[in-house]
Short mmCIF file of C-alpha atoms (C1' of nucleotides) in Angstrom, two decimals:
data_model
loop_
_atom_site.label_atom_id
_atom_site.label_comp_id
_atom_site.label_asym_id
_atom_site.label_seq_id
_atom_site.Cartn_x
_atom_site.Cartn_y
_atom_site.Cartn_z
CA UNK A 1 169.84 -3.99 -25.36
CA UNK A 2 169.13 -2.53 -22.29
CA UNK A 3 169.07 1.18 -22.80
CA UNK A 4 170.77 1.78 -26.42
CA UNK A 5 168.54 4.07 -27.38
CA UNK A 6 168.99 6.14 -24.55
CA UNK A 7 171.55 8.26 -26.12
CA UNK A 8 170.13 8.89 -29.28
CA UNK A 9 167.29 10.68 -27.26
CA UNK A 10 169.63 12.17 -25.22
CA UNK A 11 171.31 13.53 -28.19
CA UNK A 12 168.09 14.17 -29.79
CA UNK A 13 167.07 16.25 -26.56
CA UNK A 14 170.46 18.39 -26.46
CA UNK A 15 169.97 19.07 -29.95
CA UNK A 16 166.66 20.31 -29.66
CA UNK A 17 167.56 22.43 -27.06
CA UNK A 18 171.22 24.03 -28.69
CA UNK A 19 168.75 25.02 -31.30
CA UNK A 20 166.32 26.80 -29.17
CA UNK A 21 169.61 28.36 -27.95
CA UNK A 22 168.70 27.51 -24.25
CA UNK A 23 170.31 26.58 -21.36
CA UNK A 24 170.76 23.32 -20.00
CA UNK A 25 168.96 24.77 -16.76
CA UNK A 26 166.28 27.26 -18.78
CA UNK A 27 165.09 23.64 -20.19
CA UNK A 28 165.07 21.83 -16.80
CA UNK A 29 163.10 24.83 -15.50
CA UNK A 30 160.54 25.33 -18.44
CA UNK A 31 160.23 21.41 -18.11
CA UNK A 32 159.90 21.02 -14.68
CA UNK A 33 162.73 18.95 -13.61
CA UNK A 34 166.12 19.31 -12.01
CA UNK A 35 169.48 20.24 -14.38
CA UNK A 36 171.56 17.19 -13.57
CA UNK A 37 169.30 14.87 -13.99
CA UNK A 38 168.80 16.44 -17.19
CA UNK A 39 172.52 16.73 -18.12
CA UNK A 40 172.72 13.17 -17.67
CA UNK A 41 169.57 12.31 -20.14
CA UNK A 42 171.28 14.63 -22.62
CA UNK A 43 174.41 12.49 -22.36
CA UNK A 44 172.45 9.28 -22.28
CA UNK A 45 173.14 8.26 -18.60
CA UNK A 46 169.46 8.10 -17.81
CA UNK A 47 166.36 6.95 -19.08
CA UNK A 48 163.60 9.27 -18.62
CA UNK A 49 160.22 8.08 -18.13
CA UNK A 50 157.31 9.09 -20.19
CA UNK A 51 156.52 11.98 -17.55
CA UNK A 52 159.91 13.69 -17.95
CA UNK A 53 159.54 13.01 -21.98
CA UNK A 54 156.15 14.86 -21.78
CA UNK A 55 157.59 17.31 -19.69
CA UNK A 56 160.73 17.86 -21.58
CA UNK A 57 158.66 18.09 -25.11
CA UNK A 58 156.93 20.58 -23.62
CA UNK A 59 159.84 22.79 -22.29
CA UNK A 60 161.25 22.35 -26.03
CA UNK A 61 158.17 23.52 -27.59
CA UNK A 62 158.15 20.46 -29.53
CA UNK A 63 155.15 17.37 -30.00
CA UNK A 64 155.98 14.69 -27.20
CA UNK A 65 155.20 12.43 -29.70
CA UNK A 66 158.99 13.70 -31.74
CA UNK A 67 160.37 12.46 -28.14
CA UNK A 68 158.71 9.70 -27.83
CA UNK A 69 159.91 7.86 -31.42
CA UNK A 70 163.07 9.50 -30.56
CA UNK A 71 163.12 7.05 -27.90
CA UNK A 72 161.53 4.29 -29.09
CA UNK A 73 158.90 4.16 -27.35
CA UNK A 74 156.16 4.62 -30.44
CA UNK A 75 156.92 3.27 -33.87
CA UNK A 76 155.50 6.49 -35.75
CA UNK A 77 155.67 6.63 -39.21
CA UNK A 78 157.93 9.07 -40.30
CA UNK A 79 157.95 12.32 -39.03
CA UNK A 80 159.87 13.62 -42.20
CA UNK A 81 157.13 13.62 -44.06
CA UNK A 82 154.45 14.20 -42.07
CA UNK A 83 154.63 17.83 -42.65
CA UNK A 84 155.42 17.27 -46.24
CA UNK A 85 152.78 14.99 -46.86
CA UNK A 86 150.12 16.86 -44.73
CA UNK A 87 150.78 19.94 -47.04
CA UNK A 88 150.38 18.15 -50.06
CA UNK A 89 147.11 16.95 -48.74
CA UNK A 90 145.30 19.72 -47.45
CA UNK A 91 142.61 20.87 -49.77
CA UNK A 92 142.49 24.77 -48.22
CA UNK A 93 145.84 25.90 -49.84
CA UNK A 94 146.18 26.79 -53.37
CA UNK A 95 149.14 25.17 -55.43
CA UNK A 96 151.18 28.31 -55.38
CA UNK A 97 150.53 28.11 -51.72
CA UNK A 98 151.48 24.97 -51.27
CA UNK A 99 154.77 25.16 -52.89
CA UNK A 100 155.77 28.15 -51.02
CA UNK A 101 154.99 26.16 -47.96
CA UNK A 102 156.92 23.43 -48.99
CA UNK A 103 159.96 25.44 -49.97
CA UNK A 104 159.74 27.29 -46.49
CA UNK A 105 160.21 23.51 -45.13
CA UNK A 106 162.71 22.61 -46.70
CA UNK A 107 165.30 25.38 -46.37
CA UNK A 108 164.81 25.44 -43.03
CA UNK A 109 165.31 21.95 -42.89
CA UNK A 110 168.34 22.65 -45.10
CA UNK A 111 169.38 25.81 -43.02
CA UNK A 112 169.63 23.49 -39.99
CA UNK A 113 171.62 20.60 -41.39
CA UNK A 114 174.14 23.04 -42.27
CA UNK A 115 174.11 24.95 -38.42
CA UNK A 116 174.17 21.49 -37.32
CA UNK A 117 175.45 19.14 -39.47
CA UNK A 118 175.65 16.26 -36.55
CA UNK A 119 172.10 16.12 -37.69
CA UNK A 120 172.50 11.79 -37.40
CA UNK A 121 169.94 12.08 -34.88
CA UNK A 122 167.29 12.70 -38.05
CA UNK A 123 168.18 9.22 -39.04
CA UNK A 124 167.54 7.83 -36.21
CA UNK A 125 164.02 7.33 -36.23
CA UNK A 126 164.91 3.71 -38.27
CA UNK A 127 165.17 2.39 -35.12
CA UNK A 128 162.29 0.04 -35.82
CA UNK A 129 162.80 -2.85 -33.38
CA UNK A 130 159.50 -4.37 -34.85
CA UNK A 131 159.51 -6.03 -38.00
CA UNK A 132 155.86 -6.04 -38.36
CA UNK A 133 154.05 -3.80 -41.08
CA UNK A 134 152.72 -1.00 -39.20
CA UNK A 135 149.36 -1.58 -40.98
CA UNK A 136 147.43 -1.80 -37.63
CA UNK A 137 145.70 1.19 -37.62
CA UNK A 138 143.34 -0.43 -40.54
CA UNK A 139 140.12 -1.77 -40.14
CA UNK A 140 141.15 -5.66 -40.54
CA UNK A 141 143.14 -7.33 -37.79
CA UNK A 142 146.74 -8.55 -38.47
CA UNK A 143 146.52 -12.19 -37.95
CA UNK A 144 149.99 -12.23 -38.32
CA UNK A 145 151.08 -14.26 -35.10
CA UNK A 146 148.68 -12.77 -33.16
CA UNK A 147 148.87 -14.89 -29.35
CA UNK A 148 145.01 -13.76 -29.31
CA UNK A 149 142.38 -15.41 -30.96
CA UNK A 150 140.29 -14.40 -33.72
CA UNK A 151 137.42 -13.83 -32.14
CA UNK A 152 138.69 -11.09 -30.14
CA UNK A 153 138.86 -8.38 -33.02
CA UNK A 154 135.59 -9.19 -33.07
CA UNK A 155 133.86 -6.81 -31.04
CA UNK A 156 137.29 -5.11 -30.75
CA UNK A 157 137.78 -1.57 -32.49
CA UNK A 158 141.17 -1.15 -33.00
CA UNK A 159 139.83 2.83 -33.22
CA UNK A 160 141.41 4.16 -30.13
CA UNK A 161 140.62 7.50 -31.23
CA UNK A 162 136.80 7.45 -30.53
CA UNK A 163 137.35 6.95 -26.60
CA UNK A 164 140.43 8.83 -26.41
CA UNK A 165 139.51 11.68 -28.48
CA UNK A 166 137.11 12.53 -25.48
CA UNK A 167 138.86 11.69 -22.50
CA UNK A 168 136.20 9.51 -22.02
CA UNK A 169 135.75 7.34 -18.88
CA UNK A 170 136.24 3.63 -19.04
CA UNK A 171 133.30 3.05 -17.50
CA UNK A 172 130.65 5.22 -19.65
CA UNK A 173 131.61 2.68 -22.03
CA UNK A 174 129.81 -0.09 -20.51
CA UNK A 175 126.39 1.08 -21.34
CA UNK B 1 144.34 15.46 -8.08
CA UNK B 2 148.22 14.40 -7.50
CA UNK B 3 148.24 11.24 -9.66
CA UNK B 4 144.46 10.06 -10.30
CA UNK B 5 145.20 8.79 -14.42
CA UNK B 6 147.44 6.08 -13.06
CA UNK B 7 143.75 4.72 -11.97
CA UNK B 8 142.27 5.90 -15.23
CA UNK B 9 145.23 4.69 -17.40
CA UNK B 10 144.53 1.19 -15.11
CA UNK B 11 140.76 0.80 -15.80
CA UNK B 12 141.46 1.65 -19.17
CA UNK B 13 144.01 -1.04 -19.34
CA UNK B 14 141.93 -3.22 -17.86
CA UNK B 15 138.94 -2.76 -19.70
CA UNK B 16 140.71 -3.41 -23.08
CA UNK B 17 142.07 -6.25 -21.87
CA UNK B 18 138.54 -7.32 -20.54
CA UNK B 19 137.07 -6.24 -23.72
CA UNK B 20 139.44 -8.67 -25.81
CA UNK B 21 139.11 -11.51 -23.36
CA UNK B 22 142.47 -12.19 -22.64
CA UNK B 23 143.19 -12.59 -18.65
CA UNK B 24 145.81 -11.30 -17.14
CA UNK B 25 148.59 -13.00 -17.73
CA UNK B 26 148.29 -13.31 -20.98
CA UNK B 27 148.35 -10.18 -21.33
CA UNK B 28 151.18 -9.96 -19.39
CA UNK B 29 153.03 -12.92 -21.70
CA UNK B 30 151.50 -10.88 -24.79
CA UNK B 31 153.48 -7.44 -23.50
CA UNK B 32 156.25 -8.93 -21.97
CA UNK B 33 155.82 -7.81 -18.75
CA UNK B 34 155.23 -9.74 -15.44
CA UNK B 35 152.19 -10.24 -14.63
CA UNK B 36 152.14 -9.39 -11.06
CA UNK B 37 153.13 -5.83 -12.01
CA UNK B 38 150.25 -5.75 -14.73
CA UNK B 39 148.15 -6.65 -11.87
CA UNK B 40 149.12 -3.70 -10.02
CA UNK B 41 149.30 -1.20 -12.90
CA UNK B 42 145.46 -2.10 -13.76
CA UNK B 43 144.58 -1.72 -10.08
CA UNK B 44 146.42 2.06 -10.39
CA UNK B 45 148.65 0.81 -7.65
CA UNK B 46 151.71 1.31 -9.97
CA UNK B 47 152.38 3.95 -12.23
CA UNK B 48 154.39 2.16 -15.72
CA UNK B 49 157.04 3.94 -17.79
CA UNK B 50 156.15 4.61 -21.18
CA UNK B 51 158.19 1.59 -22.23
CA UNK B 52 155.99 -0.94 -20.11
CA UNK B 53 153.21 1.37 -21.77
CA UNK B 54 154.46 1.12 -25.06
CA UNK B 55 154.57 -3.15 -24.47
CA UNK B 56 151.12 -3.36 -23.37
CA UNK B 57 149.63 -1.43 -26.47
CA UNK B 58 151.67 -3.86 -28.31
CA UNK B 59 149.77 -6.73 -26.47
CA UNK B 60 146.24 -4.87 -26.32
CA UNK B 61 146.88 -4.53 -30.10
CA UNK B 62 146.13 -0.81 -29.26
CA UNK B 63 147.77 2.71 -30.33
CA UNK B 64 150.60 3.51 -27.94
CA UNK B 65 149.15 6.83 -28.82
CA UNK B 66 145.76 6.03 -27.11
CA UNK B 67 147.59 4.68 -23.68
CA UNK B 68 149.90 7.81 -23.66
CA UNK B 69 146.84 10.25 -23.98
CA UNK B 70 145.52 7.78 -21.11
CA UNK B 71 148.24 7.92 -19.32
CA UNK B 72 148.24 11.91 -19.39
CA UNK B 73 151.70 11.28 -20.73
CA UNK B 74 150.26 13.14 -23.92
CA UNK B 75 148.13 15.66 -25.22
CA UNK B 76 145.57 14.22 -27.67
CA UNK B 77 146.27 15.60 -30.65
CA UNK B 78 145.17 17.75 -32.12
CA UNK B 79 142.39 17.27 -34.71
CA UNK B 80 142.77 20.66 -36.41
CA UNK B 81 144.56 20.40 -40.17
CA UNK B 82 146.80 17.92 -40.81
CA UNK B 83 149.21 20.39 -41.73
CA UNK B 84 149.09 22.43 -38.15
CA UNK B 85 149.88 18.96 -36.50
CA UNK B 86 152.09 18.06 -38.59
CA UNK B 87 154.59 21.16 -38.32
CA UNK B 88 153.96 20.91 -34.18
CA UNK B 89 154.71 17.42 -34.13
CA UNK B 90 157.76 18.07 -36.43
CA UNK B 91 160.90 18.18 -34.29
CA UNK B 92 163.52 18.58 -37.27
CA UNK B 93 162.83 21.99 -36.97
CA UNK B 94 163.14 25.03 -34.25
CA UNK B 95 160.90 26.32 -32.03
CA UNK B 96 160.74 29.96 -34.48
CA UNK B 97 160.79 27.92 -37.82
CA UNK B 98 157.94 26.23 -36.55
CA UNK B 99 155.93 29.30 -35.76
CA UNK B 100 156.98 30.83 -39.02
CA UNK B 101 155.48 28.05 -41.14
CA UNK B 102 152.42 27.89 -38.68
CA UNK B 103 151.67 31.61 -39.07
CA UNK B 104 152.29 31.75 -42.84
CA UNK B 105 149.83 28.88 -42.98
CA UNK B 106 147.27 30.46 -41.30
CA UNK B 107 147.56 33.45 -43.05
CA UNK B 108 147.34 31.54 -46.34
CA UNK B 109 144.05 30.30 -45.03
CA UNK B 110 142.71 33.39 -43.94
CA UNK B 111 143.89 34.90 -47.25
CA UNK B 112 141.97 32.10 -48.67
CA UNK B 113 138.87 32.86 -46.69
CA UNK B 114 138.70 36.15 -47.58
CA UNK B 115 138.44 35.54 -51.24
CA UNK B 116 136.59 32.42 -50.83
CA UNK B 117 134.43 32.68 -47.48
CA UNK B 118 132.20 29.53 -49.28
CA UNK B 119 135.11 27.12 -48.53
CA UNK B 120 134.60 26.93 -44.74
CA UNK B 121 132.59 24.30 -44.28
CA UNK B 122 134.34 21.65 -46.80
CA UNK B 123 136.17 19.38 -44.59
CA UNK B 124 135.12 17.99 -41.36
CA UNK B 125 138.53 18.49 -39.38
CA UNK B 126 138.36 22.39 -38.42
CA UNK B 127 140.89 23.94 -36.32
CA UNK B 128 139.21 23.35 -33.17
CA UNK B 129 141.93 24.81 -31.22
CA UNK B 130 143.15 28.49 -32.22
CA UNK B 131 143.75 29.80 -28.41
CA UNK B 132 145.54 32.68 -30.18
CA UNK B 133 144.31 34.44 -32.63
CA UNK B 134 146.91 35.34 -34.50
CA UNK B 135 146.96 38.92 -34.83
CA UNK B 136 150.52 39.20 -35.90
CA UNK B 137 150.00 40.08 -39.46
CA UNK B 138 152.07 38.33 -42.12
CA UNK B 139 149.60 39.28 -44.53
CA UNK B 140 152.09 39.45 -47.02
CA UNK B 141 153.67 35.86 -47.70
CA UNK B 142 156.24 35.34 -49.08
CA UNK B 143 155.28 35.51 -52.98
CA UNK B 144 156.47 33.17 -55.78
CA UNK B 145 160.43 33.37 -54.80
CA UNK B 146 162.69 33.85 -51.99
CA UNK B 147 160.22 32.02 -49.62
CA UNK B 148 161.56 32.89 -46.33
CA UNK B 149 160.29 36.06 -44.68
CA UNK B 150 163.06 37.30 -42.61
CA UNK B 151 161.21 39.91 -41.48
CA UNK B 152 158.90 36.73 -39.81
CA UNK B 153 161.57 36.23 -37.10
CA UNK B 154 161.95 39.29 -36.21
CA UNK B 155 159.37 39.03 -33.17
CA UNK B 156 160.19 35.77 -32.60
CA UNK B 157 161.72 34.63 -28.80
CA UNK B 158 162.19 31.38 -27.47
CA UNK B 159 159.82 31.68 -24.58
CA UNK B 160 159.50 28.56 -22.77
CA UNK B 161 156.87 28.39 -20.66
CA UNK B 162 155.04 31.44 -21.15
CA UNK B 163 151.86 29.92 -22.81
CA UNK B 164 152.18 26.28 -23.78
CA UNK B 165 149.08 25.40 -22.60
CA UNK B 166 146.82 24.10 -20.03
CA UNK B 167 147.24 20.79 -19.06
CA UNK B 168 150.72 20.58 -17.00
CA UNK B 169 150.79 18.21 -14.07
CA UNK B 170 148.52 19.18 -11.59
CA UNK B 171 151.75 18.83 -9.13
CA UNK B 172 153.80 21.86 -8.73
CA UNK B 173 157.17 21.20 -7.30
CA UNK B 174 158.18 24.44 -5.88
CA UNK B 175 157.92 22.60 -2.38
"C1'" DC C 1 140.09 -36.39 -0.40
"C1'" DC C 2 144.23 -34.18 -2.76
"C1'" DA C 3 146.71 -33.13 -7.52
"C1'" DG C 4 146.80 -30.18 -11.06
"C1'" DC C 5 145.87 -25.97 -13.61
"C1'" DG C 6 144.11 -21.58 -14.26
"C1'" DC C 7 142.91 -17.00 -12.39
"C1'" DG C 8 144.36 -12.45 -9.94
"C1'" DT C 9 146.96 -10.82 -5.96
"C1'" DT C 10 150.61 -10.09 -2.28
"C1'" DT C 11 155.32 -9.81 -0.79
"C1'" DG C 12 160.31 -8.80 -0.71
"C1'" DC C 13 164.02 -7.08 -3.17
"C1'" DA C 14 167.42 -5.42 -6.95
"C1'" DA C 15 167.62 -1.75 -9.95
"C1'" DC C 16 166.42 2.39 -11.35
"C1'" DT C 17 164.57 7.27 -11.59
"C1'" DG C 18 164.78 11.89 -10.23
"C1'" DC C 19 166.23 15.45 -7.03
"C1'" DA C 20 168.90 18.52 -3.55
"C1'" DA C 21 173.28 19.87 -2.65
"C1'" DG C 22 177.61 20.78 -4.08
"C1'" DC C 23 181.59 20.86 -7.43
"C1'" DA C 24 184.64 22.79 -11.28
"C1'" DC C 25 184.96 26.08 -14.82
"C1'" DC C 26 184.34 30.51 -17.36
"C1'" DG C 27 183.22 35.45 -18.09
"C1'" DT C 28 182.18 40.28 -15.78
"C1'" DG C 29 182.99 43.88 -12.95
"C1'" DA C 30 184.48 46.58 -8.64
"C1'" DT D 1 192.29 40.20 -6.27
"C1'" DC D 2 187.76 38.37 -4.90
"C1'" DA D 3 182.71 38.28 -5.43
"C1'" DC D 4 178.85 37.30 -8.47
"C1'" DG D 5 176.38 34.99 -11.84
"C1'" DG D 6 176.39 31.86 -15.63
"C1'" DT D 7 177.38 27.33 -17.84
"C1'" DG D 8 177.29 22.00 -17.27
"C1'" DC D 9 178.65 18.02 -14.22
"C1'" DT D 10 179.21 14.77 -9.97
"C1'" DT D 11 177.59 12.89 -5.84
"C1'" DG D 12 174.64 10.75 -2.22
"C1'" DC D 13 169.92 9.57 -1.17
"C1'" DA D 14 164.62 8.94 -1.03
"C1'" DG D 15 161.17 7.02 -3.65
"C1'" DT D 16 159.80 4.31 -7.30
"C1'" DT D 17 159.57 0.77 -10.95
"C1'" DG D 18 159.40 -3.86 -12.28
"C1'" DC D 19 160.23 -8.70 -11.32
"C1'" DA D 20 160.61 -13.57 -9.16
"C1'" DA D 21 158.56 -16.21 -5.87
"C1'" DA D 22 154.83 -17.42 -3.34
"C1'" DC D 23 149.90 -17.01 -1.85
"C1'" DG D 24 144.67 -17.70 -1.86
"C1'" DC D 25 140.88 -18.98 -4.63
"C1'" DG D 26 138.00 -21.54 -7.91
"C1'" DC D 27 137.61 -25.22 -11.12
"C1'" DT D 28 138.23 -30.06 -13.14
"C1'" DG D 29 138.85 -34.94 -12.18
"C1'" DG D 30 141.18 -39.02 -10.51
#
DNA sequence: CCAGCGCGTTTGCAACTGCAAGCACCGTGA
DNA sequence: TCACGGTGCTTGCAGTTGCAAACGCGCTGG
């Protein structure tokens, strides 16, 4: 339990990075950190922290946030369908448009199952170690066996996105 | 500016926690971390991994999302279509795939624009961030078959590090 | 007065991250 | 043949995380 998940982000990470067709060493370079230590996160002898995950997303080209529920570190909702779904949703795109988008997706989703069909890592993102319904996000608290009292959510917006959208500064909050 | 959000990430830890009137160790039981090293971490004396990070949005009842951006660990994402941050944040697909879809996106919209200038100002969520204007043309998409433009990754080379974006550590390690 | 309980903080240490240096291997070319 | 550059991997070590134990402080109350 300590570090299982440690080599599915390794694996994840090498993956990534045989697909960019890059060395081991262009990646530590474009990521900013040594080779070995990343040869051992790619062959899940080490953990990385956050920074090197940030660092390493970045190097790949890819959203840290991929790396992050790779690791377990952020129960995400799927990224399958995040693309899917977004397309389906946005209002600027005709229909034709929309399909075509969706068909580019999926053959090159397809295209790279079948260059790499040790594509396991894709499932791996059921690595939910929370039970819980990830229905925090809405407006009404989850009362579920919440260690906090009620009276917390209060005056409590579970909106993170209003301070952090800014990179505002704790204190400005305090009127 | 070596390492000043581990102070930001810390008052912003704090604050929440302040905010939802829980003390320390509580929120310390709550994340499953000791509370000592919470202590620290608020005071930006420590810097946590984005697994203690990950805990204590679980106890703040916050987005790990929000603590990451904190944190620095994370660019905020972007608020520009759903369908742009979707295909970044995908990492199921490479690094050229993922420009192809982004460019025949845009190109869709601007296609739309052109015809339809009127529909700019539906939605609220813009594209806030187009650093590069994409002047590659793709102007012809790929039409009602054979959706995958070859021809797309032609120009196409995994360049890491050539223009990710702003916002790397402030720390350069070529000592 | 001291006992008990809560708060946040300090201290010392095991365990770990992350790196510099170096290793073993493979392909090229003089 | 050896030198050169490329790949990934192994090895010590400095610096750090993260915790258990203990501390100082304020409060309640016997």
């Amino acid at each position: 339990m300590a570090l299982p998940k440690v080599g599915s982000i390794g694996e994840y990470i090498r993956e990534q990075r045989t697909q960019a067709k890059i060395s081991l060493r262009q990646l530590a370079a474009a990521a900013g950190v040594s080779n070995p230590y990343l040869s051992q996160i790619e062959r899940g002898l080490r953990k990385p922290s956050a920074e090197i995950l940030n660092q390493i997303a970045k190097g790949l080209r890819i959203s840290a946030q991929a790396l992050y529920v790779q690791a377990g570190l952020m129960e995400d909702r799927e990224p399958d369908s995040d693309v899917l779904a977004a397309i389906r949703a946005d209002g600027f795109i005709t229909e034709r448009q929309r399909q075509v988008l969706i068909d580019i997706y999926e053959s090159f989703r397809k295209e790279n199952r079948a260059e790499a069909p040790d594509e396991n890592a894709q499932t791996a993102k059921n690595a939910h170690s929370a039970p819980e319904p990830r229905e925090r996000d809405a407006g009404s608290p989850p009362n579920d066996e919440a260690p906090l009292p009620e009276e917390v959510f209060a005056g409590f917006e579970p909106d993170p996105a209003s301070s952090v959208n800014g990179h505002v500064t704790p204190e400005t909050r305090e009127g």
